[in-house]
Tab-separated table of C-alpha atoms and ligand atoms in Angstrom:
chain	number	residue	atom	x	y	z
A	863	UNK	CA	0.000	0.000	0.000
A	864	UNK	CA	1.509	3.388	-0.944
A	865	UNK	CA	1.713	5.875	1.933
A	866	UNK	CA	-1.060	8.430	1.970
A	867	UNK	CA	-2.034	11.777	3.420
A	868	UNK	CA	-5.401	11.904	5.174
A	869	UNK	CA	-7.812	14.808	5.235
A	870	UNK	CA	-11.474	14.787	6.252
A	871	UNK	CA	-11.695	11.020	5.764
A	872	UNK	CA	-10.007	11.082	2.352
A	873	UNK	CA	-6.907	8.932	2.051
A	874	UNK	CA	-4.858	10.425	-0.786
A	875	UNK	CA	-1.862	8.300	-1.859
A	876	UNK	CA	1.290	10.411	-1.544
A	877	UNK	CA	2.343	9.627	-5.092
A	878	UNK	CA	0.087	9.793	-8.105
A	879	UNK	CA	0.508	9.877	-11.863
A	880	UNK	CA	-0.003	13.266	-13.539
A	881	UNK	CA	-1.533	12.938	-17.002
A	882	UNK	CA	-1.653	16.449	-18.427
A	883	UNK	CA	-0.580	16.330	-22.060
A	884	UNK	CA	-0.622	12.519	-22.245
A	885	UNK	CA	-2.864	11.570	-25.133
A	886	UNK	CA	-4.201	8.502	-26.903
A	887	UNK	CA	-2.281	5.235	-26.576
A	888	UNK	CA	0.578	6.982	-24.750
A	889	UNK	CA	-1.847	7.889	-21.980
A	890	UNK	CA	-3.488	4.442	-21.823
A	891	UNK	CA	-0.053	2.807	-21.630
A	892	UNK	CA	1.321	5.212	-19.013
A	893	UNK	CA	-1.705	4.704	-16.721
A	894	UNK	CA	-1.618	0.934	-17.163
A	895	UNK	CA	2.151	0.729	-16.535
A	896	UNK	CA	2.045	3.087	-13.579
A	897	UNK	CA	-0.694	1.063	-11.880
A	898	UNK	CA	1.159	-2.189	-12.520
A	899	UNK	CA	4.286	-0.645	-10.974
A	900	UNK	CA	2.394	0.283	-7.809
A	901	UNK	CA	0.923	3.760	-8.344
A	902	UNK	CA	-2.545	3.984	-6.777
A	903	UNK	CA	-3.522	7.562	-7.646
A	904	UNK	CA	-4.135	9.068	-11.092
A	905	UNK	CA	-4.774	12.744	-11.821
A	906	UNK	CA	-6.761	13.872	-14.845
A	907	UNK	CA	-9.141	16.728	-15.776
A	908	UNK	CA	-11.824	17.416	-18.340
A	909	UNK	CA	-9.362	19.936	-19.810
A	910	UNK	CA	-6.770	17.230	-20.550
A	911	UNK	CA	-9.056	15.454	-23.039
A	912	UNK	CA	-7.750	12.083	-21.850
A	913	UNK	CA	-10.359	10.874	-19.357
A	914	UNK	CA	-11.384	8.081	-21.770
A	915	UNK	CA	-7.783	6.897	-21.970
A	916	UNK	CA	-7.305	7.141	-18.183
A	917	UNK	CA	-10.363	4.894	-17.695
A	918	UNK	CA	-9.059	2.514	-20.335
A	919	UNK	CA	-5.607	2.339	-18.688
A	920	UNK	CA	-7.243	1.660	-15.331
A	921	UNK	CA	-9.207	-1.267	-16.724
A	922	UNK	CA	-6.227	-2.608	-18.721
A	923	UNK	CA	-4.084	-2.655	-15.560
A	924	UNK	CA	-6.269	-5.269	-13.910
A	925	UNK	CA	-5.974	-3.386	-10.611
A	926	UNK	CA	-9.221	-3.316	-8.670
A	927	UNK	CA	-11.109	-0.065	-8.960
A	928	UNK	CA	-11.399	0.358	-5.187
A	929	UNK	CA	-7.604	0.267	-4.839
A	930	UNK	CA	-7.049	3.313	-7.049
A	931	UNK	CA	-7.668	6.956	-6.185
A	932	UNK	CA	-8.979	8.663	-9.337
A	933	UNK	CA	-9.057	12.462	-9.480
A	934	UNK	CA	-10.614	14.678	-12.117
A	935	UNK	CA	-11.307	18.404	-12.346
A	936	UNK	CA	-14.105	20.620	-13.591
A	937	UNK	CA	-13.042	23.448	-15.895
A	938	UNK	CA	-14.123	26.944	-14.659
A	939	UNK	CA	-16.376	27.610	-17.655
A	940	UNK	CA	-18.607	24.928	-16.096
A	941	UNK	CA	-18.864	26.474	-12.617
A	942	UNK	CA	-22.524	27.482	-12.885
A	943	UNK	CA	-24.692	25.120	-10.793
A	944	UNK	CA	-26.277	23.252	-13.689
A	945	UNK	CA	-23.119	23.168	-15.794
A	946	UNK	CA	-21.054	21.756	-12.945
A	947	UNK	CA	-23.371	18.814	-12.462
A	948	UNK	CA	-23.392	18.197	-16.220
A	949	UNK	CA	-19.580	18.420	-16.399
A	950	UNK	CA	-19.170	15.910	-13.548
A	951	UNK	CA	-21.531	13.464	-15.269
A	952	UNK	CA	-19.720	13.926	-18.599
A	953	UNK	CA	-16.349	13.232	-16.953
A	954	UNK	CA	-17.711	10.050	-15.372
A	955	UNK	CA	-19.156	8.940	-18.716
A	956	UNK	CA	-15.751	9.416	-20.385
A	957	UNK	CA	-13.953	7.614	-17.549
A	958	UNK	CA	-16.701	4.946	-17.592
A	959	UNK	CA	-16.934	5.108	-13.819
A	960	UNK	CA	-19.941	5.657	-11.529
A	961	UNK	CA	-17.895	7.944	-9.246
A	962	UNK	CA	-14.446	9.482	-8.867
A	963	UNK	CA	-12.545	9.568	-5.590
A	964	UNK	CA	-11.930	13.289	-5.802
A	965	UNK	CA	-13.474	16.044	-7.914
A	966	UNK	CA	-11.666	19.402	-7.978
A	967	UNK	CA	-12.484	22.908	-9.126
A	968	UNK	CA	-9.602	23.345	-11.603
A	969	UNK	CA	-9.044	27.139	-11.305
A	970	UNK	CA	-10.963	29.868	-9.499
A	971	UNK	CA	-13.510	31.649	-11.704
A	972	UNK	CA	-14.235	35.230	-10.539
A	973	UNK	CA	-17.206	35.477	-12.922
A	974	UNK	CA	-19.375	32.995	-11.021
A	975	UNK	CA	-20.136	33.372	-7.293
A	976	UNK	CA	-18.058	30.895	-5.319
A	977	UNK	CA	-21.118	30.130	-3.179
A	978	UNK	CA	-22.989	28.870	-6.265
A	979	UNK	CA	-20.069	26.711	-7.412
A	980	UNK	CA	-19.398	25.244	-3.973
A	981	UNK	CA	-23.111	24.547	-3.505
A	982	UNK	CA	-23.114	22.599	-6.787
A	983	UNK	CA	-19.893	20.779	-5.862
A	984	UNK	CA	-21.404	19.700	-2.529
A	985	UNK	CA	-24.551	18.518	-4.293
A	986	UNK	CA	-22.531	16.452	-6.771
A	987	UNK	CA	-20.795	14.795	-3.831
A	988	UNK	CA	-24.101	14.043	-2.089
A	989	UNK	CA	-25.427	12.589	-5.356
A	990	UNK	CA	-22.603	10.033	-5.130
A	991	UNK	CA	-20.688	11.220	-8.181
A	992	UNK	CA	-17.535	12.020	-6.156
A	993	UNK	CA	-16.417	10.522	-2.851
A	994	UNK	CA	-14.553	13.726	-1.964
A	995	UNK	CA	-14.318	17.258	-3.335
A	996	UNK	CA	-11.642	19.922	-3.291
A	997	UNK	CA	-10.051	22.822	-5.103
A	998	UNK	CA	-7.006	23.663	-7.181
A	999	UNK	CA	-5.055	26.885	-7.631
A	1000	UNK	CA	-6.832	28.591	-4.724
A	1001	UNK	CA	-4.989	31.496	-3.108
A	1002	UNK	CA	-4.956	32.149	0.653
A	1003	UNK	CA	-7.898	34.566	0.393
A	1004	UNK	CA	-9.913	32.118	-1.695
A	1005	UNK	CA	-9.195	29.264	0.708
A	1006	UNK	CA	-10.551	31.391	3.562
A	1007	UNK	CA	-13.660	32.307	1.552
A	1008	UNK	CA	-14.229	28.721	0.401
A	1009	UNK	CA	-13.942	27.401	3.943
A	1010	UNK	CA	-16.679	29.806	5.053
A	1011	UNK	CA	-18.990	28.842	2.170
A	1012	UNK	CA	-18.518	25.114	1.594
A	1013	UNK	CA	-21.164	22.732	2.872
A	1014	UNK	CA	-18.958	19.678	2.272
A	1015	UNK	CA	-15.315	19.391	3.401
A	1016	UNK	CA	-12.760	20.568	0.831
A	1017	UNK	CA	-10.143	17.893	1.272
A	1018	UNK	CA	-7.302	19.379	-0.748
A	1019	UNK	CA	-5.840	22.259	-2.682
A	1020	UNK	CA	-3.867	21.100	-5.713
A	1021	UNK	CA	-1.178	23.710	-6.399
A	1022	UNK	CA	2.219	24.092	-8.003
A	1023	UNK	CA	4.834	22.990	-5.463
A	1024	UNK	CA	8.466	22.022	-6.019
A	1025	UNK	CA	11.760	22.865	-4.337
A	1026	UNK	CA	12.387	25.895	-6.579
A	1027	UNK	CA	9.134	27.728	-5.709
A	1028	UNK	CA	8.231	29.405	-2.427
A	1029	UNK	CA	4.631	28.438	-1.654
A	1030	UNK	CA	4.944	28.828	2.110
A	1031	UNK	CA	1.917	31.148	2.524
A	1032	UNK	CA	-0.608	29.029	0.677
A	1033	UNK	CA	0.775	25.841	2.235
A	1034	UNK	CA	0.350	27.383	5.698
A	1035	UNK	CA	-3.249	28.333	4.873
A	1036	UNK	CA	-4.023	24.772	3.728
A	1037	UNK	CA	-2.509	23.353	6.895
A	1038	UNK	CA	-4.489	25.812	9.034
A	1039	UNK	CA	-7.663	24.398	7.518
A	1040	UNK	CA	-6.392	20.808	7.606
A	1041	UNK	CA	-6.613	20.507	3.805
A	1042	UNK	CA	-4.212	18.111	2.111
A	1043	UNK	CA	-1.743	19.679	-0.314
A	1044	UNK	CA	-1.265	18.009	-3.684
A	1045	UNK	CA	1.793	19.255	-5.574
A	1046	UNK	CA	1.503	19.633	-9.326
A	1047	UNK	CA	4.596	20.083	-11.501
A	1048	UNK	CA	6.475	18.623	-8.496
A	1049	UNK	CA	9.711	18.254	-10.476
A	1050	UNK	CA	9.313	21.658	-12.163
A	1051	UNK	CA	8.550	19.967	-15.507
A	1052	UNK	CA	11.780	17.977	-15.272
A	1053	UNK	CA	14.017	21.007	-14.710
A	1054	UNK	CA	15.157	19.871	-11.230
A	1055	UNK	CA	16.888	17.003	-13.036
A	1056	UNK	CA	20.244	18.777	-13.284
A	1057	UNK	CA	20.074	20.916	-10.153
A	1058	UNK	CA	23.454	20.718	-8.453
A	1059	UNK	CA	22.299	20.840	-4.819
A	1060	UNK	CA	19.517	18.313	-5.380
A	1061	UNK	CA	21.867	16.028	-7.296
A	1062	UNK	CA	24.522	16.200	-4.560
A	1063	UNK	CA	22.050	15.483	-1.742
A	1064	UNK	CA	20.452	12.691	-3.772
A	1065	UNK	CA	23.793	11.101	-4.550
A	1066	UNK	CA	24.501	10.665	-0.836
A	1067	UNK	CA	21.390	8.435	-0.725
A	1068	UNK	CA	21.957	6.700	-4.070
A	1069	UNK	CA	19.063	8.720	-5.537
A	1070	UNK	CA	18.597	11.185	-8.424
A	1071	UNK	CA	17.848	14.904	-8.153
A	1072	UNK	CA	14.267	14.147	-9.283
A	1073	UNK	CA	13.777	11.549	-6.539
A	1074	UNK	CA	15.268	13.975	-4.003
A	1075	UNK	CA	12.765	16.663	-5.034
A	1076	UNK	CA	9.835	14.282	-4.717
A	1077	UNK	CA	11.105	12.938	-1.397
A	1078	UNK	CA	11.468	16.492	-0.065
A	1079	UNK	CA	7.733	17.002	-0.671
A	1080	UNK	CA	6.345	13.662	0.502
A	1081	UNK	CA	8.464	13.880	3.643
A	1082	UNK	CA	6.405	16.982	4.495
A	1083	UNK	CA	3.154	15.105	3.896
A	1084	UNK	CA	2.621	16.797	0.522
A	1085	UNK	CA	1.261	14.442	-2.171
A	1086	UNK	CA	3.032	14.579	-5.558
A	1087	UNK	CA	1.708	13.812	-9.036
A	1088	UNK	CA	4.711	13.752	-11.401
A	1089	UNK	CA	3.962	12.930	-15.019
A	1090	UNK	CA	5.994	10.673	-17.254
A	1091	UNK	CA	5.292	8.667	-20.370
A	1092	UNK	CA	8.457	6.588	-19.874
A	1093	UNK	CA	8.315	3.399	-17.850
A	1094	UNK	CA	11.823	3.772	-16.401
A	1095	UNK	CA	10.933	7.234	-15.124
A	1096	UNK	CA	7.634	5.988	-13.691
A	1097	UNK	CA	9.707	3.527	-11.640
A	1098	UNK	CA	12.283	6.163	-10.700
A	1099	UNK	CA	9.605	8.567	-9.494
A	1100	UNK	CA	7.926	5.886	-7.384
A	1101	UNK	CA	11.141	4.828	-5.605
A	1102	UNK	CA	11.042	7.576	-2.983
A	1103	UNK	CA	9.800	5.730	0.083
A	1104	UNK	CA	12.983	3.811	0.929
A	1105	UNK	CA	15.172	6.693	2.097
A	1106	UNK	CA	14.923	9.703	4.368
A	1107	UNK	CA	16.393	13.192	4.087
A	1108	UNK	CA	17.991	14.531	7.257
A	1109	UNK	CA	16.770	17.727	8.926
A	1110	UNK	CA	19.871	19.510	7.591
A	1111	UNK	CA	19.188	18.269	4.032
A	1112	UNK	CA	15.539	19.325	4.283
A	1113	UNK	CA	16.634	22.781	5.463
A	1114	UNK	CA	19.168	23.124	2.651
A	1115	UNK	CA	16.548	22.193	0.022
A	1116	UNK	CA	14.056	24.632	1.600
A	1117	UNK	CA	16.511	27.454	0.914
A	1118	UNK	CA	16.321	26.824	-2.874
A	1119	UNK	CA	12.762	28.168	-3.066
A	1120	UNK	CA	12.143	31.567	-4.592
A	1121	UNK	CA	9.079	33.719	-5.181
A	1122	UNK	CA	9.716	33.733	-8.947
A	1123	UNK	CA	10.190	29.984	-9.363
A	1124	UNK	CA	6.688	29.537	-10.752
A	1125	UNK	CA	6.206	27.571	-13.984
A	1126	UNK	CA	2.440	27.684	-14.450
A	1127	UNK	CA	1.738	31.395	-14.787
A	1128	UNK	CA	-1.924	31.247	-15.720
A	1129	UNK	CA	-5.142	32.654	-14.343
A	1130	UNK	CA	-8.627	31.934	-15.658
A	1131	UNK	CA	-10.556	35.054	-16.743
A	1132	UNK	CA	-8.610	37.455	-14.560
A	1133	UNK	CA	-8.779	35.389	-11.382
A	1134	UNK	CA	-6.607	36.762	-8.588
A	1135	UNK	CA	-2.997	35.745	-8.987
A	1136	UNK	CA	-0.858	34.214	-6.292
A	1137	UNK	CA	-0.083	35.208	-2.724
B	1051	NAP	N1	-4.242	21.713	-11.219
B	1051	NAP	C1	-3.560	22.309	-12.167
B	1051	NAP	O1	-3.845	23.442	-12.566
B	1051	NAP	C2	-2.375	21.603	-12.773
B	1051	NAP	C3	-1.431	22.331	-13.506
B	1051	NAP	C4	-0.340	21.651	-14.037
B	1051	NAP	C5	-0.224	20.266	-13.846
B	1051	NAP	N2	-1.169	19.576	-13.143
B	1051	NAP	C6	-1.074	18.100	-12.933
B	1051	NAP	O2	0.202	17.809	-12.371
B	1051	NAP	C7	0.864	16.854	-13.194
B	1051	NAP	C8	2.376	17.022	-13.116
B	1051	NAP	O3	2.786	18.302	-13.511
B	1051	NAP	P1	3.485	18.601	-14.929
B	1051	NAP	O4	3.049	17.594	-15.919
B	1051	NAP	O5	3.224	20.035	-15.199
B	1051	NAP	O6	5.059	18.509	-14.632
B	1051	NAP	P2	6.065	17.525	-13.869
B	1051	NAP	O7	5.405	16.299	-13.441
B	1051	NAP	O8	6.790	18.371	-12.857
B	1051	NAP	O9	7.133	17.210	-15.018
B	1051	NAP	C9	6.803	16.435	-16.134
B	1051	NAP	C10	8.014	16.455	-17.091
B	1051	NAP	O10	9.149	15.889	-16.432
B	1051	NAP	C11	9.668	14.785	-17.205
B	1051	NAP	N3	10.046	13.754	-16.225
B	1051	NAP	C12	9.229	12.957	-15.497
B	1051	NAP	N4	9.929	12.144	-14.689
B	1051	NAP	C13	11.248	12.438	-14.905
B	1051	NAP	C14	12.447	11.924	-14.379
B	1051	NAP	N5	12.464	10.953	-13.455
B	1051	NAP	N6	13.631	12.442	-14.835
B	1051	NAP	C15	13.613	13.424	-15.751
B	1051	NAP	N7	12.508	13.957	-16.296
B	1051	NAP	C16	11.323	13.457	-15.877
B	1051	NAP	C17	8.534	14.364	-18.122
B	1051	NAP	O11	9.018	13.905	-19.364
B	1051	NAP	P3	8.781	12.376	-19.899
B	1051	NAP	O12	7.303	12.199	-20.052
B	1051	NAP	O13	9.540	12.363	-21.186
B	1051	NAP	O14	9.381	11.491	-18.842
B	1051	NAP	C18	7.772	15.669	-18.339
B	1051	NAP	O15	8.360	16.408	-19.405
B	1051	NAP	C19	0.248	17.110	-14.576
B	1051	NAP	O16	0.542	16.065	-15.488
B	1051	NAP	C20	-1.202	17.279	-14.210
B	1051	NAP	O17	-1.812	16.009	-13.961
B	1051	NAP	C21	-2.238	20.228	-12.588
């Protein structure tokens, strides 16, 4: 069983497979291989146009459905109450599943009242279409607002986190509200690969800079969803639970973070940008 972070009754495996940009057979194969290797968490979204392939990879793997944590996300153009319910049903139809484990709001949408969207998200959960619900790309202010408005627990905030980006404020806000943190782009789209400090620290443990980055996050209880289409990298990224970074190594890696280390510089329809 892969280690997990728990929040409001949700048990989110600490490592998952990211699938953004994986399409067609590449996506089916990556999901199938990852699950066979031991991954038990797969991240998709209606935006990624690969929910069909994620469902297919899940079935091809032969792993029991109840052993895998499947996450999808609703795109903000579908945040009106009726549209959200429709979008959730459409995602499930593409995945060919009766429910997902976690349904997220993909990005904040300032054009639709958050109360309406959260009301619809809670309803979708109560209808049995999602076991848990949560958010993604929510700033500190939006987390506070969402916590006041939500009628179902928001179990996580999926945000960009890796050793080169300072996300301390939003991470602190999530922890204050006992939300799990799921790190997207956890290896900074592969760019940590050649980082000297990460490579040196990793080498002392017989690990790569990528594994060191992922370990740094999971050791803080932050779930990671690195993406790869290559089986040897899927294995590499999973092999992060058999070593431990010392307090001094953790502190040294923490000092690499900067406010301008962000990769995903996007905001839907003028949504507030970062903290
Ligand atoms: N909620 C959101 O708004 C949001 C935004 C962005 C991403 N996400 C999710 O988070 C997932 C991960 O983020 P990401 O795809 O942006 O970036 P990432 O996982 O940080 O990096 C993926 C890149 O790193 C390479 N890579 C993977 N493992 C490697 C290894 N061991 N050594 C060297 N290179 C390696 C991959 O190439 P190969 O395929 O060639 O191995 C790919 O180019 C996404 O796929 C998506 O599911 C969510």
